[in-house]
CSV table of C-alpha atoms and ligand atoms in Angstrom, one decimal:
chain,number,residue,atom,x,y,z
A,1,MET,CA,-35.7,33.6,-10.4
A,2,LYS,CA,-38.6,33.1,-7.8
A,3,ILE,CA,-36.9,31.9,-4.5
A,4,LEU,CA,-38.9,30.8,-1.2
A,5,VAL,CA,-36.6,31.9,1.6
A,6,ILE,CA,-37.2,29.9,4.7
A,7,ASN,CA,-35.8,30.7,8.3
A,8,ALA,CA,-37.0,27.7,10.6
A,9,GLY,CA,-36.6,27.8,14.3
A,10,SER,CA,-37.9,25.3,16.8
A,11,SER,CA,-41.6,26.6,17.1
A,12,SER,CA,-41.6,29.2,14.4
A,13,LEU,CA,-41.0,29.4,10.5
A,14,LYS,CA,-40.3,32.8,8.6
A,15,TYR,CA,-40.8,32.9,5.0
A,16,GLN,CA,-40.3,35.4,2.0
A,17,PHE,CA,-41.2,34.4,-1.3
A,18,MET,CA,-39.2,36.8,-3.8
A,19,ASP,CA,-37.4,37.7,-7.1
A,20,SER,CA,-33.9,37.3,-6.7
A,21,ASP,CA,-33.3,39.5,-9.7
A,22,THR,CA,-35.7,42.2,-9.3
A,23,HIS,CA,-35.6,41.9,-5.4
A,24,GLU,CA,-39.6,42.1,-5.6
A,25,VAL,CA,-41.2,40.5,-2.5
A,26,PHE,CA,-44.2,38.6,-3.5
A,27,ALA,CA,-45.2,37.4,0.0
A,28,LYS,CA,-43.7,36.9,3.3
A,29,GLY,CA,-45.0,35.6,6.5
A,30,LEU,CA,-44.7,33.8,9.9
A,31,CYS,CA,-45.7,30.3,11.0
A,32,GLU,CA,-45.8,30.1,14.8
A,33,ARG,CA,-46.5,28.1,17.8
A,34,ILE,CA,-45.5,24.7,15.7
A,35,GLY,CA,-45.8,21.6,17.8
A,36,ILE,CA,-48.2,23.5,20.1
A,37,ASP,CA,-51.3,24.4,17.9
A,38,GLY,CA,-50.3,26.6,14.9
A,39,ARG,CA,-50.9,30.0,13.5
A,40,LEU,CA,-50.0,31.6,10.0
A,41,THR,CA,-49.6,35.3,9.2
A,42,HIS,CA,-49.3,35.7,5.5
A,43,LYS,CA,-48.7,39.1,4.0
A,44,VAL,CA,-48.9,40.2,0.1
A,45,PRO,CA,-47.1,43.5,0.2
A,46,ALA,CA,-48.2,44.5,-3.8
A,47,LYS,CA,-51.9,44.3,-2.6
A,48,ASP,CA,-51.4,45.4,1.1
A,49,GLN,CA,-53.1,42.0,2.3
A,50,LYS,CA,-52.8,40.2,5.5
A,51,PHE,CA,-54.2,37.0,6.1
A,52,GLU,CA,-54.1,35.3,9.4
A,53,ALA,CA,-55.4,31.8,10.4
A,54,GLU,CA,-55.0,29.1,13.3
A,55,ILE,CA,-53.9,26.2,11.4
A,56,PRO,CA,-53.0,22.9,13.2
A,57,MET,CA,-49.1,22.5,12.9
A,58,PRO,CA,-47.9,19.4,14.8
A,59,THR,CA,-44.7,19.5,13.1
A,60,HIS,CA,-42.6,21.7,10.6
A,61,GLY,CA,-44.4,19.7,7.7
A,62,GLU,CA,-48.0,21.4,8.1
A,63,ALA,CA,-46.1,24.4,8.6
A,64,ILE,CA,-44.4,24.5,5.2
A,65,GLN,CA,-47.6,22.9,3.8
A,66,SER,CA,-49.5,26.0,5.2
A,67,VAL,CA,-47.2,28.3,3.3
A,68,LEU,CA,-47.5,26.7,0.3
A,69,ASP,CA,-51.2,26.5,0.3
A,70,ALA,CA,-51.2,30.4,1.3
A,71,LEU,CA,-48.7,31.2,-1.7
A,72,THR,CA,-51.1,29.2,-4.3
A,73,SER,CA,-54.6,30.3,-2.6
A,74,PRO,CA,-57.1,31.7,-4.9
A,75,GLU,CA,-57.7,34.6,-2.5
A,76,HIS,CA,-54.2,35.8,-1.2
A,77,GLY,CA,-51.8,33.5,-3.1
A,78,VAL,CA,-49.2,34.9,-5.6
A,79,VAL,CA,-48.6,31.9,-7.7
A,80,LYS,CA,-51.0,29.3,-9.4
A,81,ASP,CA,-48.8,26.2,-8.6
A,82,VAL,CA,-45.9,25.1,-6.3
A,83,SER,CA,-44.0,24.4,-9.5
A,84,GLU,CA,-43.5,28.3,-10.0
A,85,ILE,CA,-41.3,28.4,-6.9
A,86,ASP,CA,-37.9,27.8,-8.7
A,87,ALA,CA,-36.1,26.8,-5.7
A,88,VAL,CA,-35.8,27.1,-1.9
A,89,GLY,CA,-33.3,28.9,0.3
A,90,HIS,CA,-32.9,28.0,4.0
A,91,ARG,CA,-31.2,29.9,6.6
A,92,VAL,CA,-28.9,27.6,8.8
A,93,LEU,CA,-27.3,28.8,12.0
A,94,HIS,CA,-24.1,26.9,12.3
A,95,GLY,CA,-22.0,25.6,9.5
A,96,GLY,CA,-18.8,24.7,11.8
A,97,MET,CA,-15.8,24.6,9.7
A,98,ALA,CA,-17.5,22.4,7.0
A,99,PHE,CA,-19.0,25.6,5.2
A,100,THR,CA,-17.2,28.5,4.0
A,101,GLU,CA,-20.0,29.3,1.7
A,102,SER,CA,-23.8,28.3,0.7
A,103,CYS,CA,-24.3,25.0,-0.7
A,104,ILE,CA,-26.8,22.8,-2.6
A,105,ILE,CA,-28.7,20.7,-0.1
A,106,ASP,CA,-27.9,16.9,-0.7
A,107,ASP,CA,-27.2,14.1,1.6
A,108,ALA,CA,-23.6,15.1,2.0
A,109,CYS,CA,-24.7,18.8,3.1
A,110,ILE,CA,-27.4,17.2,5.3
A,111,ALA,CA,-24.9,15.0,7.0
A,112,ALA,CA,-22.4,17.9,7.5
A,113,ILE,CA,-25.5,20.1,9.0
A,114,GLU,CA,-26.3,17.4,11.4
A,115,GLU,CA,-22.4,17.0,12.4
A,116,CYS,CA,-22.9,20.7,13.7
A,117,ILE,CA,-25.6,20.1,15.8
A,118,PRO,CA,-23.4,20.0,19.0
A,119,LEU,CA,-21.8,23.4,17.8
A,120,GLY,CA,-25.7,24.8,17.3
A,121,PRO,CA,-27.7,22.7,19.5
A,122,LEU,CA,-30.8,25.1,19.5
A,123,HIS,CA,-30.9,26.0,15.8
A,124,ASN,CA,-29.5,23.4,13.6
A,125,PRO,CA,-32.1,20.7,14.4
A,126,ALA,CA,-35.0,23.3,13.7
A,127,ASN,CA,-33.2,24.3,10.6
A,128,LEU,CA,-32.8,20.6,9.7
A,129,MET,CA,-36.7,20.1,10.3
A,130,GLY,CA,-37.4,22.9,8.0
A,131,ILE,CA,-35.0,21.5,5.1
A,132,ARG,CA,-36.8,17.8,5.9
A,133,ALA,CA,-40.1,19.3,5.5
A,134,CYS,CA,-39.8,21.1,2.0
A,135,GLN,CA,-37.9,18.1,0.9
A,136,ALA,CA,-40.9,15.9,1.5
A,137,ILE,CA,-43.3,18.3,0.0
A,138,MET,CA,-41.2,19.7,-3.1
A,139,PRO,CA,-39.1,16.6,-3.8
A,140,ASN,CA,-38.3,18.1,-7.3
A,141,THR,CA,-37.5,21.8,-5.9
A,142,PRO,CA,-33.7,22.4,-5.5
A,143,GLN,CA,-33.0,23.5,-2.1
A,144,VAL,CA,-30.0,25.5,-0.7
A,145,ALA,CA,-28.7,26.0,2.5
A,146,VAL,CA,-27.1,29.5,3.6
A,147,PHE,CA,-25.0,29.5,7.0
A,148,ASP,CA,-25.1,32.3,9.6
A,149,THR,CA,-21.4,31.3,10.1
A,150,ALA,CA,-19.8,30.8,6.6
A,151,PHE,CA,-18.9,34.6,6.1
A,152,HIS,CA,-16.6,34.6,9.0
A,153,MET,CA,-14.7,31.7,8.0
A,154,SER,CA,-12.0,33.9,6.2
A,155,MET,CA,-11.0,34.9,9.6
A,156,PRO,CA,-7.2,34.3,10.3
A,157,GLU,CA,-6.0,31.7,12.8
A,158,LYS,CA,-5.2,34.5,15.5
A,159,ALA,CA,-8.7,35.7,15.5
A,160,TYR,CA,-10.3,32.6,15.7
A,161,THR,CA,-8.1,30.8,18.0
A,162,TYR,CA,-9.2,30.9,21.8
A,163,ALA,CA,-6.4,30.7,24.4
A,164,ILE,CA,-7.2,27.2,25.7
A,165,PRO,CA,-5.4,24.0,25.5
A,166,TYR,CA,-4.9,23.6,21.6
A,167,GLU,CA,-6.3,20.2,21.8
A,168,TYR,CA,-9.9,21.3,22.1
A,169,TYR,CA,-9.5,23.1,18.9
A,170,GLU,CA,-8.0,20.1,17.2
A,171,LYS,CA,-10.2,17.3,18.8
A,172,ASP,CA,-13.5,19.3,19.5
A,173,LYS,CA,-13.3,22.3,17.0
A,174,VAL,CA,-13.6,24.9,19.9
A,175,ARG,CA,-12.9,28.2,17.9
A,176,ARG,CA,-14.6,31.4,17.2
A,177,TYR,CA,-17.0,31.0,14.5
A,178,GLY,CA,-19.0,34.1,14.6
A,179,PHE,CA,-22.9,34.5,13.4
A,180,HIS,CA,-25.2,36.9,11.5
A,181,GLY,CA,-22.8,36.3,8.7
A,182,THR,CA,-25.3,36.9,5.9
A,183,SER,CA,-26.1,40.2,7.3
A,184,HIS,CA,-22.3,41.4,7.7
A,185,ARG,CA,-21.9,40.1,4.3
A,186,TYR,CA,-24.8,42.1,2.7
A,187,VAL,CA,-24.1,45.4,4.4
A,188,SER,CA,-20.4,45.2,4.0
A,189,ALA,CA,-20.9,44.5,0.4
A,190,ARG,CA,-23.3,47.4,0.0
A,191,ALA,CA,-20.8,49.5,2.0
A,192,ILE,CA,-17.7,48.8,-0.5
A,193,ASP,CA,-20.4,50.0,-3.2
A,194,MET,CA,-21.2,53.1,-1.4
A,195,LEU,CA,-17.3,54.0,-0.9
A,196,GLY,CA,-17.0,53.7,-4.9
A,197,ASN,CA,-15.6,50.1,-5.1
A,198,PRO,CA,-12.1,50.9,-4.0
A,199,ALA,CA,-9.5,48.3,-4.8
A,200,HIS,CA,-8.9,48.0,-0.9
A,201,SER,CA,-11.4,48.7,2.0
A,202,LYS,CA,-11.6,48.5,5.8
A,203,VAL,CA,-15.3,48.4,7.0
A,204,ILE,CA,-16.7,47.8,10.5
A,205,THR,CA,-20.1,46.6,10.5
A,206,CYS,CA,-22.4,46.9,13.6
A,207,HIS,CA,-25.5,44.6,13.3
A,208,LEU,CA,-27.4,45.8,16.4
A,209,GLY,CA,-30.6,44.3,17.1
A,210,ASN,CA,-31.8,42.2,19.9
A,211,GLY,CA,-28.9,39.7,19.3
A,212,SER,CA,-25.8,41.9,18.2
A,213,SER,CA,-22.6,41.5,16.8
A,214,LEU,CA,-19.6,43.4,15.1
A,215,ALA,CA,-17.6,42.4,12.1
A,216,ALA,CA,-14.1,43.7,10.9
A,217,VAL,CA,-14.0,43.4,7.1
A,218,VAL,CA,-11.0,43.8,5.0
A,219,ASP,CA,-11.4,43.9,1.3
A,220,GLY,CA,-14.7,42.3,1.5
A,221,LYS,CA,-13.6,39.5,3.6
A,222,CYS,CA,-14.1,39.0,7.4
A,223,VAL,CA,-11.0,39.3,9.7
A,224,ASP,CA,-12.6,39.2,12.9
A,225,THR,CA,-16.0,39.2,14.7
A,226,THR,CA,-17.4,39.5,18.2
A,227,MET,CA,-19.5,36.4,18.5
A,228,GLY,CA,-17.6,33.2,19.2
A,229,LEU,CA,-18.3,29.7,19.3
A,230,GLY,CA,-22.0,30.5,20.2
A,231,PRO,CA,-23.9,33.6,19.8
A,232,LEU,CA,-23.7,34.5,23.5
A,233,ALA,CA,-20.1,36.2,23.0
A,234,GLY,CA,-19.4,39.9,22.2
A,235,PHE,CA,-20.9,42.7,24.0
A,236,ALA,CA,-24.0,43.3,25.8
A,237,MET,CA,-27.3,42.4,23.8
A,238,GLY,CA,-30.9,42.4,24.5
A,239,THR,CA,-30.9,39.5,27.0
A,240,ARG,CA,-27.5,37.9,26.4
A,241,SER,CA,-24.7,39.1,28.7
A,242,GLY,CA,-21.9,39.1,25.8
A,243,ASP,CA,-18.4,38.4,27.0
A,244,ILE,CA,-17.9,38.1,30.9
A,245,ASP,CA,-15.1,36.6,33.2
A,246,ALA,CA,-15.7,33.0,33.1
A,247,THR,CA,-15.1,33.1,37.1
A,248,ILE,CA,-18.4,34.9,37.6
A,249,MET,CA,-20.1,31.6,36.5
A,250,GLU,CA,-18.3,29.5,39.1
A,251,TYR,CA,-18.8,32.0,41.7
A,252,LEU,CA,-22.6,32.3,41.1
A,253,MET,CA,-23.1,28.7,40.7
A,254,GLY,CA,-21.4,28.1,43.9
A,255,ARG,CA,-23.6,30.8,46.0
A,256,TYR,CA,-26.8,29.9,44.4
A,257,GLY,CA,-26.6,26.0,43.5
A,258,TYR,CA,-27.3,26.7,39.8
A,259,ASP,CA,-26.5,24.0,37.4
A,260,ILE,CA,-24.7,25.0,34.2
A,261,LYS,CA,-28.0,24.9,32.2
A,262,GLU,CA,-29.6,27.2,34.6
A,263,MET,CA,-26.5,29.5,34.7
A,264,LEU,CA,-26.4,29.6,30.8
A,265,ASN,CA,-30.2,30.3,30.9
A,266,ILE,CA,-29.3,33.3,33.1
A,267,LEU,CA,-26.5,34.6,30.7
A,268,ASN,CA,-28.8,34.0,27.5
A,269,LYS,CA,-32.2,35.3,28.5
A,270,LYS,CA,-32.0,37.3,31.8
A,271,SER,CA,-28.9,39.3,31.1
A,272,GLY,CA,-27.7,41.9,28.7
A,273,VAL,CA,-29.7,45.3,28.8
A,274,LEU,CA,-32.6,43.6,30.2
A,275,GLY,CA,-30.5,42.4,33.0
A,276,ILE,CA,-28.9,45.5,34.1
A,277,SER,CA,-32.0,47.6,33.6
A,278,GLY,CA,-34.6,45.4,35.1
A,279,VAL,CA,-37.0,47.1,32.5
A,280,SER,CA,-37.0,45.6,29.1
A,281,SER,CA,-34.7,44.2,26.4
A,282,ASP,CA,-36.3,46.4,23.8
A,283,PHE,CA,-34.0,49.6,23.3
A,284,ARG,CA,-37.2,51.6,22.7
A,285,ASP,CA,-38.2,51.1,26.3
A,286,LEU,CA,-34.9,51.8,27.5
A,287,GLU,CA,-34.7,55.0,25.7
A,288,ALA,CA,-38.0,56.1,27.0
A,289,ALA,CA,-37.3,54.9,30.8
A,290,ALA,CA,-34.0,56.6,30.6
A,291,LYS,CA,-35.7,59.8,29.7
A,292,GLU,CA,-38.1,59.6,32.4
A,293,GLY,CA,-34.7,59.4,34.8
A,294,ASN,CA,-34.4,55.6,35.3
A,295,HIS,CA,-30.9,55.3,36.3
A,296,ARG,CA,-30.6,51.7,35.5
A,297,ALA,CA,-32.2,52.2,32.1
A,298,GLN,CA,-29.6,54.7,31.1
A,299,LEU,CA,-26.7,52.5,32.6
A,300,ALA,CA,-27.9,49.9,30.4
A,301,LEU,CA,-27.6,52.0,27.3
A,302,ASP,CA,-24.4,53.6,28.6
A,303,VAL,CA,-22.8,49.9,28.8
A,304,PHE,CA,-24.1,48.9,25.3
A,305,GLU,CA,-22.7,52.0,23.7
A,306,TYR,CA,-19.4,51.8,25.6
A,307,GLN,CA,-18.8,48.4,24.6
A,308,VAL,CA,-19.9,48.7,20.9
A,309,ARG,CA,-17.6,51.7,20.9
A,310,LYS,CA,-14.6,49.9,22.4
A,311,PHE,CA,-15.1,47.0,19.9
A,312,ILE,CA,-14.9,49.8,17.1
A,313,GLY,CA,-11.8,50.8,18.4
A,314,SER,CA,-10.3,47.6,18.7
A,315,TYR,CA,-11.1,46.5,15.1
A,316,ALA,CA,-9.8,49.8,14.0
A,317,ALA,CA,-6.4,48.7,15.6
A,318,ALA,CA,-6.9,45.1,14.1
A,319,MET,CA,-7.2,46.4,10.6
A,320,GLY,CA,-4.9,49.3,11.0
A,321,GLY,CA,-7.6,51.9,10.3
A,322,VAL,CA,-11.1,52.2,9.0
A,323,ASP,CA,-12.7,53.8,6.0
A,324,ALA,CA,-16.4,52.9,7.0
A,325,ILE,CA,-18.7,52.2,9.9
A,326,VAL,CA,-21.7,50.5,9.0
A,327,PHE,CA,-25.1,50.5,11.4
A,328,THR,CA,-27.6,47.8,10.7
A,329,ALA,CA,-30.4,45.7,12.4
A,330,GLY,CA,-33.3,46.9,14.5
A,331,VAL,CA,-31.4,49.2,16.8
A,332,GLY,CA,-28.9,50.2,14.3
A,333,GLU,CA,-31.3,51.1,11.5
A,334,ASN,CA,-33.8,52.8,13.8
A,335,SER,CA,-32.1,54.4,16.8
A,336,ALA,CA,-30.3,57.9,15.8
A,337,SER,CA,-29.6,58.5,19.4
A,338,MET,CA,-27.7,55.3,19.7
A,339,ARG,CA,-25.7,55.8,16.7
A,340,GLN,CA,-24.6,59.2,17.7
A,341,ASN,CA,-23.7,58.0,21.3
A,342,ILE,CA,-21.8,55.2,19.8
A,343,VAL,CA,-19.3,57.1,17.7
A,344,ALA,CA,-19.3,60.0,20.2
A,345,GLY,CA,-15.5,60.7,21.0
A,346,LEU,CA,-14.3,58.7,18.0
A,347,GLU,CA,-13.5,62.1,16.3
A,348,TYR,CA,-9.7,61.6,17.0
A,349,MET,CA,-10.1,58.6,14.6
A,350,GLY,CA,-11.4,60.9,12.1
A,351,VAL,CA,-15.2,59.6,12.8
A,352,LYS,CA,-17.4,62.5,12.6
A,353,MET,CA,-21.3,62.4,12.5
A,354,ASP,CA,-23.6,64.5,10.6
A,355,PRO,CA,-26.6,65.1,13.4
A,356,GLU,CA,-29.0,66.1,10.4
A,357,ALA,CA,-28.0,63.3,8.1
A,358,ASN,CA,-28.2,61.0,11.2
A,359,ASN,CA,-31.8,61.8,11.8
A,360,VAL,CA,-33.3,59.1,9.6
A,361,ARG,CA,-34.6,55.6,9.8
A,362,GLY,CA,-34.4,52.7,7.9
A,363,LYS,CA,-33.0,54.1,4.8
A,364,GLU,CA,-29.5,53.7,3.1
A,365,THR,CA,-27.9,56.8,4.2
A,366,VAL,CA,-24.4,58.3,4.7
A,367,ILE,CA,-24.7,59.7,8.0
A,368,SER,CA,-20.9,61.3,8.6
A,369,ALA,CA,-20.2,64.7,8.3
A,370,ALA,CA,-18.6,65.7,5.0
A,371,ASP,CA,-15.3,66.3,6.5
A,372,SER,CA,-15.3,63.0,8.4
A,373,LYS,CA,-12.5,60.8,7.2
A,374,VAL,CA,-14.3,57.7,8.1
A,375,LYS,CA,-17.7,57.2,6.3
A,376,ILE,CA,-20.5,56.3,8.6
A,377,LEU,CA,-23.2,54.5,7.1
A,378,LEU,CA,-26.7,53.4,7.6
A,379,ILE,CA,-27.6,50.3,5.6
A,380,PRO,CA,-30.7,48.5,6.3
A,381,THR,CA,-29.9,44.8,6.4
A,382,ASP,CA,-31.5,42.4,3.8
A,383,GLU,CA,-30.7,38.6,4.7
A,384,GLU,CA,-33.6,37.3,2.8
A,385,LEU,CA,-32.2,38.9,-0.3
A,386,MET,CA,-28.7,37.3,0.3
A,387,ILE,CA,-30.3,33.8,0.8
A,388,ALA,CA,-32.5,34.4,-2.4
A,389,GLN,CA,-29.3,35.4,-4.6
A,390,ASP,CA,-26.9,32.7,-3.2
A,391,THR,CA,-29.6,30.3,-3.8
A,392,ALA,CA,-30.5,31.4,-7.5
A,393,GLU,CA,-26.9,31.3,-8.2
A,394,LEU,CA,-26.2,27.9,-7.0
A,395,VAL,CA,-29.3,26.5,-8.5
A,396,LYS,CA,-28.2,28.0,-12.0
A,397,LYS,CA,-24.8,26.6,-12.0
B,401,AMP,P1,-33.7,43.0,15.5
B,401,AMP,O1,-33.3,42.0,16.2
B,401,AMP,O2,-32.8,43.3,14.3
B,401,AMP,O3,-35.1,42.6,14.8
B,401,AMP,O4,-33.8,44.4,16.4
B,401,AMP,C1,-34.7,44.4,17.3
B,401,AMP,C2,-34.5,45.4,18.3
B,401,AMP,O5,-34.5,46.7,17.6
B,401,AMP,C3,-35.3,45.6,19.5
B,401,AMP,O6,-34.6,45.6,20.8
B,401,AMP,C4,-35.9,46.9,19.1
B,401,AMP,O7,-36.2,47.4,20.5
B,401,AMP,C5,-35.0,47.7,18.3
B,401,AMP,N1,-35.6,48.8,17.9
B,401,AMP,C6,-36.5,48.9,16.8
B,401,AMP,N2,-36.9,50.1,16.8
B,401,AMP,C7,-36.2,50.9,17.4
B,401,AMP,C8,-36.2,52.3,17.7
B,401,AMP,N3,-36.8,53.2,16.9
B,401,AMP,N4,-35.2,52.7,18.5
B,401,AMP,C9,-34.4,51.9,19.3
B,401,AMP,N5,-34.5,50.7,19.1
B,401,AMP,C10,-35.5,50.2,18.2
């Protein structure tokens, strides 16, 4: 089926139009500066074509219309008519406890996504704008919502429960949810395939990008993950702090008079490896600065690697072993040194890298040594493919 995958943010909208069976990507692109002025970048991989234009986009409606115009344009289009788009799959950040899997978008689904706005206040409203714009412009095309949280809903109670008064879970749904679920689901399924589809498997998936998280996956089901109620939790990221002692907030708010918004802005936007290094949130910049002897850039990399390694150890303990460790996303797919440093010292657990095999970028590869008990795998993530496949499956039912 021909599926249009939409990932709507508050002022941007990414799209990919693809075949869910052959995996061919017909076109993909990005609308930027929605609500400000508007800019479209549209690419057609088969023809190596790139089209860029300033297009007024006061709302997500104009953005979606510009995507459909590009997809059907005589010069750089890939279909003759919008009716050739079989269905639309939307990435939605927070599905709360309501969604354990993807769902066809109807009034009940929209109401449930709306109910999750307090849990995903930045993303869910933007995701809904994308959905509503598509519904208005393509009322006869089926739409599906695919949630970042859904894969993690199989976590057991002991993994998702915070040690705070239980009433906050019961009344306010405060619990660990986890994110990047579509990526963890895709790469863990690929890993199980690469392991030869054993009856039982224990996999740790490391999604290391600008935002990062790990998941522990037993027999294809998530049993733990590093992100929490929101995507600030876990280990140090590009600009996010990961887990910190909550006392730090009170201490700094008291010393500098920050309100909670300012404090959270520091933890979300000014922390992580950017905060430690003062150099950049981009791992390429950090690796370059560290090579030139910048101590804080090196420290930021050390902290990141150390925290990821600690979570790998804790997930091996949580699962009672591990068959495969998977690296994915921008850093995980591209930085051989980061992968090498993260698993360094895990030989006692049967984790042994093959440095030559590890010298690879963005290609599905076994990068562990032949005698490594635990397979180390590089698997490029493909969230768009997962969204397209979920969408096709639900629409065919
Ligand atoms: P993502 O959020 O998955 O798009 O990943 C973005 C992150 O990947 C950025 O912090 C980039 O610095 C990082 N990245 C991309 N290429 C490389 C590379 N060759 N080496 C290290 N980090 C990289």
